[in-house]
């Protein structure tokens, strides 16, 4: 046991899990720490929030994914602090000594200082977020069915999504699908397809990371679904029953009881603390600016990967916070650590960009696979479906998710639209998992 | 609109839903009130509590089930009171006038006065109950993996199920399956199959409603799964880390952090209130003792069905609180109301007993289909599977559940074992849906 190298990984997301599964070497002992007992496939979380999938469909127990890796121990606990000189990770309930530490704690949503908005505009990062957003959306339809005043109905059936990045676009698209098709015959006093879905984007275009042509196509697809896309529009305040916006420099009020936040992310409290403890440079989202080999300045035994890491190839923009980057970094690091133990030379990390995808709704997506391969519509959607399925299948045989998707596609019926939890009649609801 | 008969149904369980779907007559307007937006298939709830199925698999939106019934309106609200003389149902948010009222509000678990036990021994009646029990069971394994003291490990890996009726037997069996098979390779410091599962039954035999031979067979099956079955044993107190029992009149203490309650039921607060308002006789569980046509004494326009109703054929024991009874009563009542409107004669309700089933675990069940047809083992299990699938398929095409079951059967992998919610590190947890 003495000669073993002990690698501690904090966070069982796409990055941490890739590192853990690829550190398959008997001279390495791996401990993976996560405050959850499951790996969550975040790219499909919006489908839980809109009732298309159940939480169990997009989450797998970490122990179950890693059960054949006998050199990996999973610990369910929360990282509280690190002592980079003593090489210790302090947990809420105990501590761990490490030879190598991999930080992969990701990001959560951020309100740019206006943290009170969390009460009226929940973000989408965890299963609890998703099931609460689901309850909120469905409860709005339920309430609208019960009220007589047309103004109140309009307010209840107005849904505002803040942020026109991939998450915001996906949420808005799925909401439109829900209102126009899934709920079509469900109500007697309201017509769910009268719901107004408004997507707010601060920049000149939605899907800002995509080429202008694809942004325009995405916007057109959203409009076809009946979504009102408001560019150059920023939120100035969010109150329980309204959103104040600044649209092309003119102030305006949107009356609504459902605001969903998809506008920005920042690292977690622990991520920021870890950055400070190691004297690393942080970017404005709190991400740790890493060396070419993903190590943290000054501490060659500490690495940061995934959404927590700010990495850029020389002269390029930093890599986006998406699953493929995290997974490639996890795999790279596993190789890198194995090489290091054998005294071999290490090449800097290099991201192989297979392209990016954003899904808009049923049969609509945009794909940017390089300058010559940009397309949208049905084939982009099929590609999106395929890529996401491959990911899920990589970690476990989730044939079920595929069957469920196919089922929903043909029936347009989402069986998972349950209102659960405690506060579905009261707003603002309890944000029970923030910063935990 | 004036000539229509307005039937109001409170509760969208097996009974209320059967009544609503069978009241397909244009001269009848139906309003179904439920505080949930979904119908829950209670007989499979124990599978959610043990990670075999996701909540979405056993729950369907009421609106979606009833969407083609244009004469049915679904309202998500909670019944607060009734005025039987004014023919009004008072809701938390509004009120409804009825011509005919059907009460189908079911039962919840009861602690025979020791209501504080709810903190340490949750019962299993709702989806929130199930996901919290799931978190509790899985967290015990997680904690046991972390502690060093063998005594503490033993305490954490001791699971006590109170009540040897069908629910208790199912829970104990599913727990054994989880510990012996599903979690087998998941941990490094503990062997989950060392978990002690103790089933406590106050009576001389478990499955008391079944013939003695089947009870004995069920007990033998449970023992084969490693479950310790303690008959003639009653609980005298439940504290955070122990259960005090009286076993064959000798007091004893079981150290455990997980106690699950499956020992008794009573009607809800509203059910009891409705009984009092109508001057009905209630049995000791608070069930309304109904007339031969399921109407409530003195008020021929108010009916009680399902678990809320205490009904017995002359000279026989009251009918058990199971889904088939509720469904047959719902169907009978729908017919009965249609006949009444046409001035036809009404026959008293007659339960057609197709038999009873209890499942013990993978490939083990007991079936009592009458005096000549009593059997146990694999074929009883296949029958159980078939009957439950038919039920699910009756309400919607849930082929998925079947595929999922088949999948779990062959792989023994339960993907839905997620620890969600807020309090998984603290006990006792928050009982957030009691009496709501």
mmCIF file with all atom_site columns, N, CA, C and O in Angstrom, chain B residues 210-211 213-214 354-357 366-376 380 383:
data_model
loop_
_atom_site.group_PDB
_atom_site.id
_atom_site.type_symbol
_atom_site.label_atom_id
_atom_site.label_alt_id
_atom_site.label_comp_id
_atom_site.label_asym_id
_atom_site.label_entity_id
_atom_site.label_seq_id
_atom_site.pdbx_PDB_ins_code
_atom_site.Cartn_x
_atom_site.Cartn_y
_atom_site.Cartn_z
_atom_site.occupancy
_atom_site.B_iso_or_equiv
_atom_site.pdbx_formal_charge
_atom_site.auth_seq_id
_atom_site.auth_comp_id
_atom_site.auth_asym_id
_atom_site.auth_atom_id
_atom_site.pdbx_PDB_model_num
ATOM 1  N N  . UNK B 1 210 ? -54.021 -13.498 4.736   1.00 0.00 ? 210 UNK B N  1
ATOM 2  C CA . UNK B 1 210 ? -53.866 -14.675 3.881   1.00 0.00 ? 210 UNK B CA 1
ATOM 3  C C  . UNK B 1 210 ? -54.061 -15.955 4.687   1.00 0.00 ? 210 UNK B C  1
ATOM 4  O O  . UNK B 1 210 ? -53.936 -15.946 5.916   1.00 0.00 ? 210 UNK B O  1
ATOM 5  N N  . UNK B 1 211 ? -54.359 -17.080 4.011   1.00 0.00 ? 211 UNK B N  1
ATOM 6  C CA . UNK B 1 211 ? -54.471 -18.351 4.735   1.00 0.00 ? 211 UNK B CA 1
ATOM 7  C C  . UNK B 1 211 ? -53.123 -18.729 5.372   1.00 0.00 ? 211 UNK B C  1
ATOM 8  O O  . UNK B 1 211 ? -52.068 -18.386 4.821   1.00 0.00 ? 211 UNK B O  1
ATOM 9  N N  . UNK B 1 213 ? -51.232 -21.294 5.471   1.00 0.00 ? 213 UNK B N  1
ATOM 10 C CA . UNK B 1 213 ? -50.227 -21.974 4.662   1.00 0.00 ? 213 UNK B CA 1
ATOM 11 C C  . UNK B 1 213 ? -49.402 -20.966 3.858   1.00 0.00 ? 213 UNK B C  1
ATOM 12 O O  . UNK B 1 213 ? -48.172 -21.041 3.796   1.00 0.00 ? 213 UNK B O  1
ATOM 13 N N  . UNK B 1 214 ? -50.079 -19.990 3.254   1.00 0.00 ? 214 UNK B N  1
ATOM 14 C CA . UNK B 1 214 ? -49.371 -18.988 2.448   1.00 0.00 ? 214 UNK B CA 1
ATOM 15 C C  . UNK B 1 214 ? -48.525 -18.075 3.331   1.00 0.00 ? 214 UNK B C  1
ATOM 16 O O  . UNK B 1 214 ? -47.428 -17.670 2.945   1.00 0.00 ? 214 UNK B O  1
ATOM 17 N N  . UNK B 1 354 ? -61.225 -11.429 -7.164  1.00 0.00 ? 354 UNK B N  1
ATOM 18 C CA . UNK B 1 354 ? -60.407 -12.235 -8.061  1.00 0.00 ? 354 UNK B CA 1
ATOM 19 C C  . UNK B 1 354 ? -59.257 -12.887 -7.302  1.00 0.00 ? 354 UNK B C  1
ATOM 20 O O  . UNK B 1 354 ? -58.501 -13.661 -7.848  1.00 0.00 ? 354 UNK B O  1
ATOM 21 N N  . UNK B 1 355 ? -59.083 -12.526 -6.034  1.00 0.00 ? 355 UNK B N  1
ATOM 22 C CA . UNK B 1 355 ? -58.003 -13.129 -5.246  1.00 0.00 ? 355 UNK B CA 1
ATOM 23 C C  . UNK B 1 355 ? -57.037 -12.068 -4.772  1.00 0.00 ? 355 UNK B C  1
ATOM 24 O O  . UNK B 1 355 ? -57.157 -10.892 -5.110  1.00 0.00 ? 355 UNK B O  1
ATOM 25 N N  . UNK B 1 356 ? -56.084 -12.476 -3.971  1.00 0.00 ? 356 UNK B N  1
ATOM 26 C CA . UNK B 1 356 ? -55.103 -11.503 -3.515  1.00 0.00 ? 356 UNK B CA 1
ATOM 27 C C  . UNK B 1 356 ? -53.690 -12.043 -3.680  1.00 0.00 ? 356 UNK B C  1
ATOM 28 O O  . UNK B 1 356 ? -53.449 -13.245 -3.678  1.00 0.00 ? 356 UNK B O  1
ATOM 29 N N  . UNK B 1 357 ? -52.785 -11.094 -3.830  1.00 0.00 ? 357 UNK B N  1
ATOM 30 C CA . UNK B 1 357 ? -51.395 -11.409 -4.138  1.00 0.00 ? 357 UNK B CA 1
ATOM 31 C C  . UNK B 1 357 ? -50.489 -10.602 -3.235  1.00 0.00 ? 357 UNK B C  1
ATOM 32 O O  . UNK B 1 357 ? -50.805 -9.477  -2.873  1.00 0.00 ? 357 UNK B O  1
ATOM 33 N N  . UNK B 1 366 ? -46.894 -14.800 -3.169  1.00 0.00 ? 366 UNK B N  1
ATOM 34 C CA . UNK B 1 366 ? -47.938 -15.745 -2.784  1.00 0.00 ? 366 UNK B CA 1
ATOM 35 C C  . UNK B 1 366 ? -49.245 -15.278 -3.415  1.00 0.00 ? 366 UNK B C  1
ATOM 36 O O  . UNK B 1 366 ? -49.503 -14.092 -3.524  1.00 0.00 ? 366 UNK B O  1
ATOM 37 N N  . UNK B 1 367 ? -50.050 -16.262 -3.848  1.00 0.00 ? 367 UNK B N  1
ATOM 38 C CA . UNK B 1 367 ? -51.314 -15.949 -4.501  1.00 0.00 ? 367 UNK B CA 1
ATOM 39 C C  . UNK B 1 367 ? -52.429 -16.729 -3.832  1.00 0.00 ? 367 UNK B C  1
ATOM 40 O O  . UNK B 1 367 ? -52.297 -17.933 -3.614  1.00 0.00 ? 367 UNK B O  1
ATOM 41 N N  . UNK B 1 368 ? -53.504 -16.018 -3.511  1.00 0.00 ? 368 UNK B N  1
ATOM 42 C CA . UNK B 1 368 ? -54.666 -16.658 -2.907  1.00 0.00 ? 368 UNK B CA 1
ATOM 43 C C  . UNK B 1 368 ? -55.858 -16.385 -3.798  1.00 0.00 ? 368 UNK B C  1
ATOM 44 O O  . UNK B 1 368 ? -56.480 -15.337 -3.732  1.00 0.00 ? 368 UNK B O  1
ATOM 45 N N  . UNK B 1 369 ? -56.162 -17.330 -4.687  1.00 0.00 ? 369 UNK B N  1
ATOM 46 C CA . UNK B 1 369 ? -57.240 -17.100 -5.651  1.00 0.00 ? 369 UNK B CA 1
ATOM 47 C C  . UNK B 1 369 ? -58.466 -17.929 -5.299  1.00 0.00 ? 369 UNK B C  1
ATOM 48 O O  . UNK B 1 369 ? -59.168 -18.416 -6.169  1.00 0.00 ? 369 UNK B O  1
ATOM 49 N N  . UNK B 1 370 ? -58.683 -18.117 -4.035  1.00 0.00 ? 370 UNK B N  1
ATOM 50 C CA . UNK B 1 370 ? -59.827 -18.936 -3.626  1.00 0.00 ? 370 UNK B CA 1
ATOM 51 C C  . UNK B 1 370 ? -59.329 -20.209 -2.958  1.00 0.00 ? 370 UNK B C  1
ATOM 52 O O  . UNK B 1 370 ? -58.138 -20.524 -2.998  1.00 0.00 ? 370 UNK B O  1
ATOM 53 N N  . UNK B 1 371 ? -60.265 -20.938 -2.358  1.00 0.00 ? 371 UNK B N  1
ATOM 54 C CA . UNK B 1 371 ? -59.846 -22.061 -1.518  1.00 0.00 ? 371 UNK B CA 1
ATOM 55 C C  . UNK B 1 371 ? -59.070 -23.129 -2.253  1.00 0.00 ? 371 UNK B C  1
ATOM 56 O O  . UNK B 1 371 ? -58.236 -23.817 -1.685  1.00 0.00 ? 371 UNK B O  1
ATOM 57 N N  . UNK B 1 372 ? -59.368 -23.271 -3.533  1.00 0.00 ? 372 UNK B N  1
ATOM 58 C CA . UNK B 1 372 ? -58.713 -24.347 -4.256  1.00 0.00 ? 372 UNK B CA 1
ATOM 59 C C  . UNK B 1 372 ? -57.477 -23.878 -5.006  1.00 0.00 ? 372 UNK B C  1
ATOM 60 O O  . UNK B 1 372 ? -56.769 -24.671 -5.599  1.00 0.00 ? 372 UNK B O  1
ATOM 61 N N  . UNK B 1 373 ? -57.272 -22.580 -5.056  1.00 0.00 ? 373 UNK B N  1
ATOM 62 C CA . UNK B 1 373 ? -56.176 -22.073 -5.865  1.00 0.00 ? 373 UNK B CA 1
ATOM 63 C C  . UNK B 1 373 ? -55.273 -21.174 -5.034  1.00 0.00 ? 373 UNK B C  1
ATOM 64 O O  . UNK B 1 373 ? -55.417 -19.962 -5.022  1.00 0.00 ? 373 UNK B O  1
ATOM 65 N N  . UNK B 1 374 ? -54.391 -21.820 -4.305  1.00 0.00 ? 374 UNK B N  1
ATOM 66 C CA . UNK B 1 374 ? -53.434 -21.078 -3.495  1.00 0.00 ? 374 UNK B CA 1
ATOM 67 C C  . UNK B 1 374 ? -52.055 -21.572 -3.859  1.00 0.00 ? 374 UNK B C  1
ATOM 68 O O  . UNK B 1 374 ? -51.789 -22.764 -3.796  1.00 0.00 ? 374 UNK B O  1
ATOM 69 N N  . UNK B 1 375 ? -51.204 -20.649 -4.258  1.00 0.00 ? 375 UNK B N  1
ATOM 70 C CA . UNK B 1 375 ? -49.860 -21.115 -4.607  1.00 0.00 ? 375 UNK B CA 1
ATOM 71 C C  . UNK B 1 375 ? -48.842 -20.020 -4.351  1.00 0.00 ? 375 UNK B C  1
ATOM 72 O O  . UNK B 1 375 ? -49.183 -18.861 -4.062  1.00 0.00 ? 375 UNK B O  1
ATOM 73 N N  . UNK B 1 376 ? -47.590 -20.395 -4.435  1.00 0.00 ? 376 UNK B N  1
ATOM 74 C CA . UNK B 1 376 ? -46.527 -19.439 -4.126  1.00 0.00 ? 376 UNK B CA 1
ATOM 75 C C  . UNK B 1 376 ? -45.363 -19.692 -5.062  1.00 0.00 ? 376 UNK B C  1
ATOM 76 O O  . UNK B 1 376 ? -45.385 -20.634 -5.849  1.00 0.00 ? 376 UNK B O  1
ATOM 77 N N  . UNK B 1 380 ? -46.552 -17.487 -8.915  1.00 0.00 ? 380 UNK B N  1
ATOM 78 C CA . UNK B 1 380 ? -47.296 -16.436 -8.226  1.00 0.00 ? 380 UNK B CA 1
ATOM 79 C C  . UNK B 1 380 ? -46.682 -15.079 -8.577  1.00 0.00 ? 380 UNK B C  1
ATOM 80 O O  . UNK B 1 380 ? -47.389 -14.083 -8.760  1.00 0.00 ? 380 UNK B O  1
ATOM 81 N N  . UNK B 1 383 ? -47.708 -14.055 -12.032 1.00 0.00 ? 383 UNK B N  1
ATOM 82 C CA . UNK B 1 383 ? -49.090 -13.592 -11.980 1.00 0.00 ? 383 UNK B CA 1
ATOM 83 C C  . UNK B 1 383 ? -49.147 -12.165 -11.426 1.00 0.00 ? 383 UNK B C  1
ATOM 84 O O  . UNK B 1 383 ? -49.834 -11.292 -11.963 1.00 0.00 ? 383 UNK B O  1
#
